[in-house]
Coordinates of C-alpha atoms in Angstrom, one line a residue:
X25 CA 0.0 0.0 0.0
X26 CA 1.4 3.4 -1.0
X27 CA 0.5 6.8 0.2
X28 CA -0.7 9.6 -2.0
X29 CA 2.1 11.4 -3.9
X30 CA 1.0 15.0 -3.2
X31 CA 4.0 16.7 -4.8
X32 CA 3.4 15.0 -8.1
X33 CA -0.2 16.0 -8.1
X34 CA 0.7 19.6 -7.5
X35 CA 3.5 19.6 -10.1
X36 CA 1.3 18.0 -12.7
X37 CA -1.4 20.6 -12.2
X38 CA 1.2 23.4 -12.6
X39 CA 2.8 21.8 -15.7
X40 CA -0.7 21.8 -17.2
X41 CA -1.0 25.5 -16.8
X42 CA 2.5 26.0 -18.3
X43 CA 1.8 23.8 -21.3
X44 CA -1.4 25.8 -22.0
X45 CA 0.3 29.1 -21.6
X46 CA -1.8 30.0 -18.6
X47 CA 0.8 29.9 -15.8
X48 CA 0.9 33.3 -14.1
X49 CA 4.0 35.0 -12.9
X50 CA 4.2 37.9 -10.5
X51 CA 6.2 41.0 -11.3
X52 CA 8.2 42.4 -8.5
X53 CA 7.1 46.0 -8.8
X54 CA 7.6 49.0 -6.4
X55 CA 5.7 52.2 -7.4
X56 CA 7.5 55.5 -6.9
X57 CA 5.5 57.8 -4.6
X58 CA 4.5 60.9 -6.5
X59 CA 5.8 59.5 -9.9
X60 CA 3.1 57.1 -10.8
X61 CA 2.7 55.5 -13.4
X62 CA 6.5 55.0 -13.0
X63 CA 7.6 52.0 -11.0
X64 CA 10.8 50.1 -10.2
X65 CA 10.8 46.5 -11.5
X66 CA 13.2 43.9 -10.2
X67 CA 13.5 41.2 -12.7
X68 CA 16.1 38.8 -14.4
X69 CA 18.0 41.8 -15.7
X70 CA 18.2 43.5 -12.4
X71 CA 16.4 46.7 -11.6
X72 CA 14.8 48.9 -14.3
X73 CA 12.3 51.7 -14.3
X74 CA 9.0 50.8 -16.1
X75 CA 5.7 52.5 -17.0
X76 CA 2.7 50.7 -15.6
X77 CA -0.2 50.2 -18.0
X78 CA -2.3 47.6 -16.1
X79 CA -3.0 49.1 -12.7
X80 CA -6.5 49.2 -11.3
X81 CA -5.6 52.4 -9.5
X82 CA -7.4 54.0 -12.3
X83 CA -7.1 57.6 -11.1
X84 CA -3.8 57.4 -9.3
X85 CA -5.5 58.1 -6.0
X86 CA -3.1 55.7 -4.2
X87 CA -0.5 58.4 -4.8
X88 CA -2.6 61.5 -4.0
X89 CA -1.2 63.9 -1.4
X90 CA -4.6 64.1 0.4
X91 CA -4.8 60.4 0.7
X92 CA -1.2 59.9 2.0
X93 CA -1.6 62.8 4.4
X94 CA -4.8 61.3 5.9
X95 CA -3.1 57.9 6.3
X96 CA -0.1 59.4 8.0
X97 CA -2.4 61.3 10.4
X98 CA -4.4 58.1 11.2
X99 CA -1.4 55.8 11.8
X100 CA 0.2 58.5 14.1
X101 CA -3.1 58.8 16.0
X102 CA -4.2 55.2 16.4
X103 CA -1.4 52.9 15.2
X104 CA -1.4 50.1 12.6
X105 CA -4.1 47.4 13.0
X106 CA -7.8 47.5 13.8
X107 CA -7.6 45.1 16.8
X108 CA -10.1 42.5 15.7
X109 CA -13.5 41.8 14.1
X110 CA -16.0 44.6 13.9
X111 CA -18.2 42.8 16.5
X112 CA -15.4 42.5 19.1
X113 CA -12.9 45.3 19.0
X114 CA -12.4 46.2 15.3
X115 CA -14.8 49.0 14.9
X116 CA -13.1 52.4 15.1
X117 CA -14.4 55.9 14.3
X118 CA -12.5 55.6 11.0
X119 CA -14.7 52.7 9.9
X120 CA -17.9 54.5 11.0
X121 CA -16.9 57.6 9.2
X122 CA -16.1 55.8 6.0
X123 CA -19.4 53.9 6.0
X124 CA -21.3 57.2 6.3
X125 CA -19.3 58.6 3.4
X126 CA -20.1 55.6 1.2
X127 CA -23.8 55.7 2.1
X128 CA -23.9 59.3 1.1
X129 CA -22.0 58.7 -2.1
X130 CA -24.7 56.2 -3.3
X131 CA -27.7 58.0 -1.8
X132 CA -28.4 55.1 0.5
X133 CA -29.4 54.7 4.2
X134 CA -26.4 52.6 5.2
X135 CA -23.2 51.0 4.1
X136 CA -21.1 48.1 5.3
X137 CA -17.3 47.6 4.8
X138 CA -15.6 44.4 3.9
X139 CA -11.9 43.5 3.4
X140 CA -12.2 43.2 -0.4
X141 CA -14.7 43.5 -3.2
X142 CA -14.6 39.8 -3.6
X143 CA -15.7 39.3 0.1
X144 CA -18.5 41.9 -0.2
X145 CA -20.0 40.1 -3.2
X146 CA -19.5 36.6 -1.8
X147 CA -20.8 37.4 1.7
X148 CA -23.7 39.5 0.6
X149 CA -25.1 37.3 -2.2
X150 CA -24.6 34.1 -0.2
X151 CA -26.4 35.6 2.8
X152 CA -29.3 36.9 0.6
X153 CA -29.6 33.3 -0.7
X154 CA -30.0 32.1 2.9
X155 CA -32.2 34.9 4.2
X156 CA -34.8 35.1 1.4
X157 CA -37.1 32.0 1.5
X158 CA -37.3 30.3 -1.9
X159 CA -35.3 33.1 -3.6
X160 CA -34.1 32.7 -7.1
X161 CA -31.1 34.7 -8.2
X162 CA -30.9 35.7 -11.9
X163 CA -27.2 36.3 -12.8
X164 CA -25.7 37.8 -15.9
X165 CA -23.5 35.2 -17.6
X166 CA -20.4 37.4 -17.4
X167 CA -20.6 38.2 -13.7
X168 CA -17.4 38.2 -11.7
X169 CA -16.3 35.0 -10.0
X170 CA -17.0 36.5 -6.6
X171 CA -20.7 36.9 -7.5
X172 CA -20.8 33.4 -8.9
X173 CA -19.3 31.9 -5.8
X174 CA -21.6 34.0 -3.5
X175 CA -24.7 32.7 -5.3
X176 CA -23.3 29.1 -5.2
X177 CA -22.6 29.3 -1.4
X178 CA -26.1 30.7 -0.7
X179 CA -27.5 27.4 -2.1
X180 CA -30.4 29.2 -3.7
X181 CA -31.7 28.5 -7.1
X182 CA -29.9 30.3 -9.9
X183 CA -30.7 31.2 -13.5
X184 CA -28.1 32.7 -15.8
X185 CA -29.3 35.1 -18.4
X186 CA -27.4 36.0 -21.6
X187 CA -25.0 38.9 -21.1
X188 CA -26.9 42.3 -21.1
X189 CA -29.8 40.5 -22.8
X190 CA -33.0 42.1 -21.7
X191 CA -35.2 39.8 -23.7
X192 CA -33.7 36.7 -22.1
X193 CA -33.9 38.3 -18.6
X194 CA -37.5 39.1 -19.1
X195 CA -38.4 35.7 -20.4
X196 CA -36.9 34.1 -17.3
X197 CA -38.6 36.6 -15.0
X198 CA -42.0 36.1 -16.7
X199 CA -41.8 32.3 -16.2
X200 CA -41.5 32.7 -12.4
X201 CA -44.4 33.2 -9.9
X202 CA -44.8 37.0 -9.2
X203 CA -44.8 36.3 -5.5
X204 CA -41.5 34.4 -5.5
X205 CA -38.5 36.4 -4.1
X206 CA -36.0 37.3 -6.9
X207 CA -32.7 39.0 -7.1
X208 CA -31.2 40.3 -10.4
X209 CA -27.4 40.4 -10.0
X210 CA -25.3 42.2 -12.6
X211 CA -22.4 44.5 -13.0
X212 CA -22.4 48.1 -14.3
X213 CA -19.0 48.0 -16.1
X214 CA -17.7 44.6 -17.1
X215 CA -14.0 44.8 -16.6
X216 CA -12.6 42.6 -19.4
X217 CA -14.6 44.0 -22.3
X218 CA -15.4 47.4 -20.8
X219 CA -19.1 47.3 -21.8
X220 CA -21.9 48.7 -19.7
X221 CA -25.1 47.2 -18.5
X222 CA -28.6 48.6 -19.5
X223 CA -29.2 49.5 -15.8
X224 CA -32.4 51.5 -16.4
X225 CA -34.1 48.8 -18.3
X226 CA -33.0 46.1 -15.8
X227 CA -34.6 48.3 -13.0
X228 CA -37.8 48.5 -15.1
X229 CA -38.0 44.7 -15.3
X230 CA -37.2 44.3 -11.6
X231 CA -40.1 46.6 -10.7
X232 CA -42.4 44.9 -13.2
X233 CA -41.7 41.4 -11.8
X234 CA -41.0 42.1 -8.1
X235 CA -37.3 41.6 -8.0
X236 CA -34.5 43.2 -6.0
X237 CA -31.6 44.6 -8.0
X238 CA -27.9 44.0 -7.0
X239 CA -25.3 45.9 -9.0
X240 CA -21.6 45.5 -8.8
X241 CA -20.0 48.9 -9.5
X242 CA -16.4 48.1 -8.6
X243 CA -15.0 49.3 -12.0
X244 CA -17.2 52.4 -12.0
X245 CA -17.2 53.9 -8.5
X246 CA -15.0 57.0 -8.5
X247 CA -14.9 56.9 -12.3
X248 CA -18.4 58.2 -13.4
X249 CA -21.1 60.5 -12.1
X250 CA -20.8 64.1 -10.9
X251 CA -19.5 62.9 -7.5
X252 CA -17.9 59.6 -8.6
X253 CA -20.9 57.5 -7.5
X254 CA -20.6 55.3 -10.6
X255 CA -22.7 54.6 -13.7
X256 CA -25.8 54.4 -11.5
X257 CA -25.3 57.9 -10.3
X258 CA -24.4 59.1 -13.9
X259 CA -27.7 57.7 -15.1
X260 CA -29.7 59.1 -12.2
X261 CA -30.8 55.7 -10.9
X262 CA -29.5 55.8 -7.3
X263 CA -33.0 55.5 -6.0
X264 CA -33.9 52.5 -8.2
X265 CA -31.1 50.0 -7.6
X266 CA -31.6 48.3 -4.2
X267 CA -28.0 47.1 -3.4
X268 CA -24.9 48.8 -4.8
X269 CA -21.6 47.0 -4.2
X270 CA -18.3 48.6 -4.7
X271 CA -14.6 48.6 -4.0
X272 CA -12.0 50.9 -2.5
X273 CA -9.2 49.2 -4.4
X274 CA -9.6 50.6 -7.9
X275 CA -10.5 54.3 -8.5
X276 CA -10.2 55.2 -4.8
X277 CA -6.7 53.7 -4.7
X278 CA -6.8 51.7 -1.4
X279 CA -8.2 48.3 -0.6
X280 CA -11.5 46.9 0.7
X281 CA -15.1 46.4 -0.5
X282 CA -18.5 47.5 0.6
X283 CA -22.2 47.3 0.0
X284 CA -24.8 50.1 0.3
X285 CA -28.6 49.8 0.6
X286 CA -31.5 50.2 3.0
X287 CA -30.7 50.3 6.7
X288 CA -32.6 47.0 7.3
X289 CA -30.8 45.2 4.5
X290 CA -27.4 46.3 5.5
X291 CA -28.1 45.4 9.1
X292 CA -29.2 42.0 8.1
X293 CA -26.0 41.3 6.1
X294 CA -24.0 42.7 9.1
X295 CA -25.8 40.3 11.4
X296 CA -25.8 37.1 9.4
X297 CA -22.9 37.1 6.9
X298 CA -20.0 34.9 8.2
X299 CA -17.6 36.6 5.8
X300 CA -18.2 39.8 7.7
X301 CA -18.7 38.5 11.2
X302 CA -15.5 36.4 11.5
X303 CA -13.1 38.7 9.7
X304 CA -10.7 41.3 11.2
X305 CA -11.7 44.7 9.9
X306 CA -9.5 46.7 7.6
X307 CA -6.8 48.8 9.3
X308 CA -8.0 52.3 10.4
X309 CA -5.2 53.8 8.3
X310 CA -6.8 52.3 5.1
X311 CA -10.2 53.5 6.1
X312 CA -8.8 57.0 6.7
X313 CA -7.1 57.0 3.2
X314 CA -10.3 55.8 1.5
X315 CA -12.4 58.5 3.2
X316 CA -10.0 61.2 2.0
X317 CA -10.0 59.7 -1.5
X318 CA -13.8 59.6 -1.7
X319 CA -14.2 63.1 -0.4
X320 CA -11.8 64.4 -2.9
X321 CA -13.4 62.7 -5.9
X322 CA -16.9 63.9 -4.8
X323 CA -15.7 67.4 -5.5
X324 CA -12.9 67.1 -8.2
X325 CA -13.6 66.4 -11.8
X326 CA -10.0 66.8 -12.8
X327 CA -8.9 63.1 -12.5
X328 CA -12.0 61.7 -14.2
X329 CA -11.7 64.2 -17.1
X330 CA -8.0 63.5 -17.7
X331 CA -8.5 59.8 -17.5
X332 CA -11.4 59.8 -20.1
X333 CA -9.4 62.0 -22.5
X334 CA -6.3 59.8 -22.2
X335 CA -8.4 56.6 -22.8
X336 CA -10.0 58.2 -25.9
X337 CA -6.5 59.3 -27.2
X338 CA -5.1 55.8 -26.6
X339 CA -8.0 54.1 -28.3
X340 CA -7.8 56.4 -31.3
X341 CA -4.0 55.8 -31.6
X342 CA -4.4 52.1 -31.5
X343 CA -7.1 52.1 -34.1
X344 CA -4.9 54.3 -36.4
X345 CA -2.3 51.5 -36.4
X346 CA -5.0 48.9 -37.1
X347 CA -4.4 47.2 -33.8
X348 CA -7.3 45.0 -32.6
X349 CA -8.6 47.2 -29.8
X350 CA -12.1 46.4 -28.7
X351 CA -14.8 49.1 -28.9
X352 CA -15.5 50.1 -25.3
X353 CA -17.8 52.8 -23.9
X354 CA -15.8 52.8 -20.6
X355 CA -12.3 53.6 -19.4
X356 CA -11.0 50.1 -20.1
X357 CA -9.0 49.5 -23.3
X358 CA -8.7 45.8 -24.2
X359 CA -6.4 44.7 -27.1
X360 CA -7.0 41.2 -28.4
X361 CA -4.2 38.7 -29.1
X362 CA -6.3 35.6 -29.1
X363 CA -3.5 33.1 -28.1
X364 CA -2.2 32.6 -24.5
X365 CA 1.4 31.8 -25.4
X366 CA 1.7 34.8 -27.7
X367 CA 0.0 37.0 -25.2
X368 CA 2.5 36.1 -22.5
X369 CA 5.4 36.5 -25.0
X370 CA 4.1 40.0 -26.0
X371 CA 3.9 41.2 -22.4
X372 CA 7.4 39.8 -21.7
X373 CA 8.8 41.7 -24.6
X374 CA 7.1 44.9 -23.7
X375 CA 8.8 44.7 -20.3
X376 CA 12.2 43.5 -21.5
X377 CA 12.6 45.7 -24.6
X378 CA 10.5 48.8 -23.9
X379 CA 10.2 49.0 -20.1
X380 CA 6.4 48.8 -20.4
X381 CA 4.5 46.8 -17.8
X382 CA 1.2 45.1 -19.0
X383 CA -0.1 41.8 -17.8
X384 CA -1.5 39.0 -20.1
X385 CA -5.2 38.3 -19.5
X386 CA -5.8 34.6 -20.2
X387 CA -8.4 31.9 -19.5
X388 CA -10.3 31.6 -17.1
X389 CA -10.4 35.3 -16.7
X390 CA -11.5 35.6 -20.3
X391 CA -12.8 32.9 -22.7
X392 CA -10.2 30.9 -24.6
X393 CA -9.4 32.5 -27.9
X394 CA -10.0 36.0 -26.6
X395 CA -6.7 36.4 -24.7
X396 CA -5.7 40.0 -24.4
X397 CA -3.8 42.8 -22.8
X398 CA -6.1 45.1 -20.8
X399 CA -4.8 48.6 -20.8
X400 CA -5.9 51.1 -18.1
X401 CA -4.8 54.6 -19.1
X402 CA -5.0 57.1 -16.2
X403 CA -4.9 60.8 -15.6
X404 CA -1.1 60.6 -15.1
X405 CA -0.4 58.9 -18.4
X406 CA 0.6 61.7 -20.7
X407 CA 0.9 62.0 -24.5
X408 CA 4.5 60.8 -24.5
X409 CA 3.6 57.6 -22.6
X410 CA 0.7 56.9 -24.9
X411 CA 2.9 57.5 -28.0
X412 CA 5.6 55.2 -26.6
X413 CA 3.1 52.4 -25.8
X414 CA 1.5 52.5 -29.3
X415 CA 4.8 52.5 -31.0
X416 CA 6.0 49.5 -29.0
X417 CA 2.8 47.6 -29.7
X418 CA 2.9 48.5 -33.4
X419 CA 6.5 47.1 -33.6
X420 CA 5.8 43.9 -31.7
X421 CA 2.6 43.2 -33.7
X422 CA 4.6 43.3 -36.9
X423 CA 7.6 41.4 -35.5
X424 CA 5.5 38.7 -33.9
X425 CA 3.2 38.4 -36.9
X426 CA 0.1 39.1 -34.9
X427 CA -3.3 39.6 -36.5
X428 CA -4.3 43.2 -37.0
X429 CA -7.8 44.7 -37.3
X430 CA -9.3 45.1 -40.7
X431 CA -8.1 48.4 -42.3

């Protein structure tokens, strides 16, 4: 009788990823404070300065003087950690203040902080599945993995509707008893293609068929709307979406996730979600920085305006070279390679030959055959950085024999 060869199992699994071109490597990056998108990369050739083109710090707020000042003040005032879970000793005034700021941002009665956007989706959707008797959750087919896992863990019935397909969604709603609890779960901006959900029409269907709406705005908060409240704010729909989920880790430049909604709903999630109850709260210093970031973006249009103009400039420049950039109404600029091995080789050469950092996006993040680089131009990427990136991609596309868009 032999024991299980655990090492071989793990090695075989990793070899499979390498063979398929899907093995992921971390880049040892250290951002320069005050000089983003510049960063120091420590790689096989030693240290080199690179320009970052794949950060989710969309507006560079992780570098903003107001944010850094607020964090210095907090750590000097209260120290490093939070001290525990929110129920025991981990609620500080910084957490309370941030939740009030988030509720105000989305025009809701209450907000609840989590340690990540993944946790806020997973904990909230799974808890809704357990709290609502007989609930069925209707989920867009391109929803994030955290939403899918949350629905699965709630053990409620689920139906998947075709991406942004209102006819398919209505057909599924119409087939259900009107009195049955329903939740429509979707995203506002889908992060890999950059497309946007028809939120108004989804709300119309929810009201017609008696469903709650749950919208993930992680790639939109801070980026859209007069105060950075997301696509929902931009479209004037804050009073029509029941639960708005967001993150502090992208446009706001910090880390953490949250939900906003009615006081009763938020209190129920706070009281029943294991992912909230048993997790140490985010450090007060992070909460302080996030609060400063949100307050700044409620008042300033500068960062959003620059980001949007740079995204438009980059997209136009890529199209002028017939590079296969996907049409996107959002700030995300995907460029399709369509092969995982070539995608990894392209990003390696960008780093090694041009000091440009972009990560390959492969399956399972995107469907096989749609492998890509996902470029995120920000307010601090100027004309020179855009020109250098486009010239590098144009050269590599020719040198590697990659397929261009139709002229």
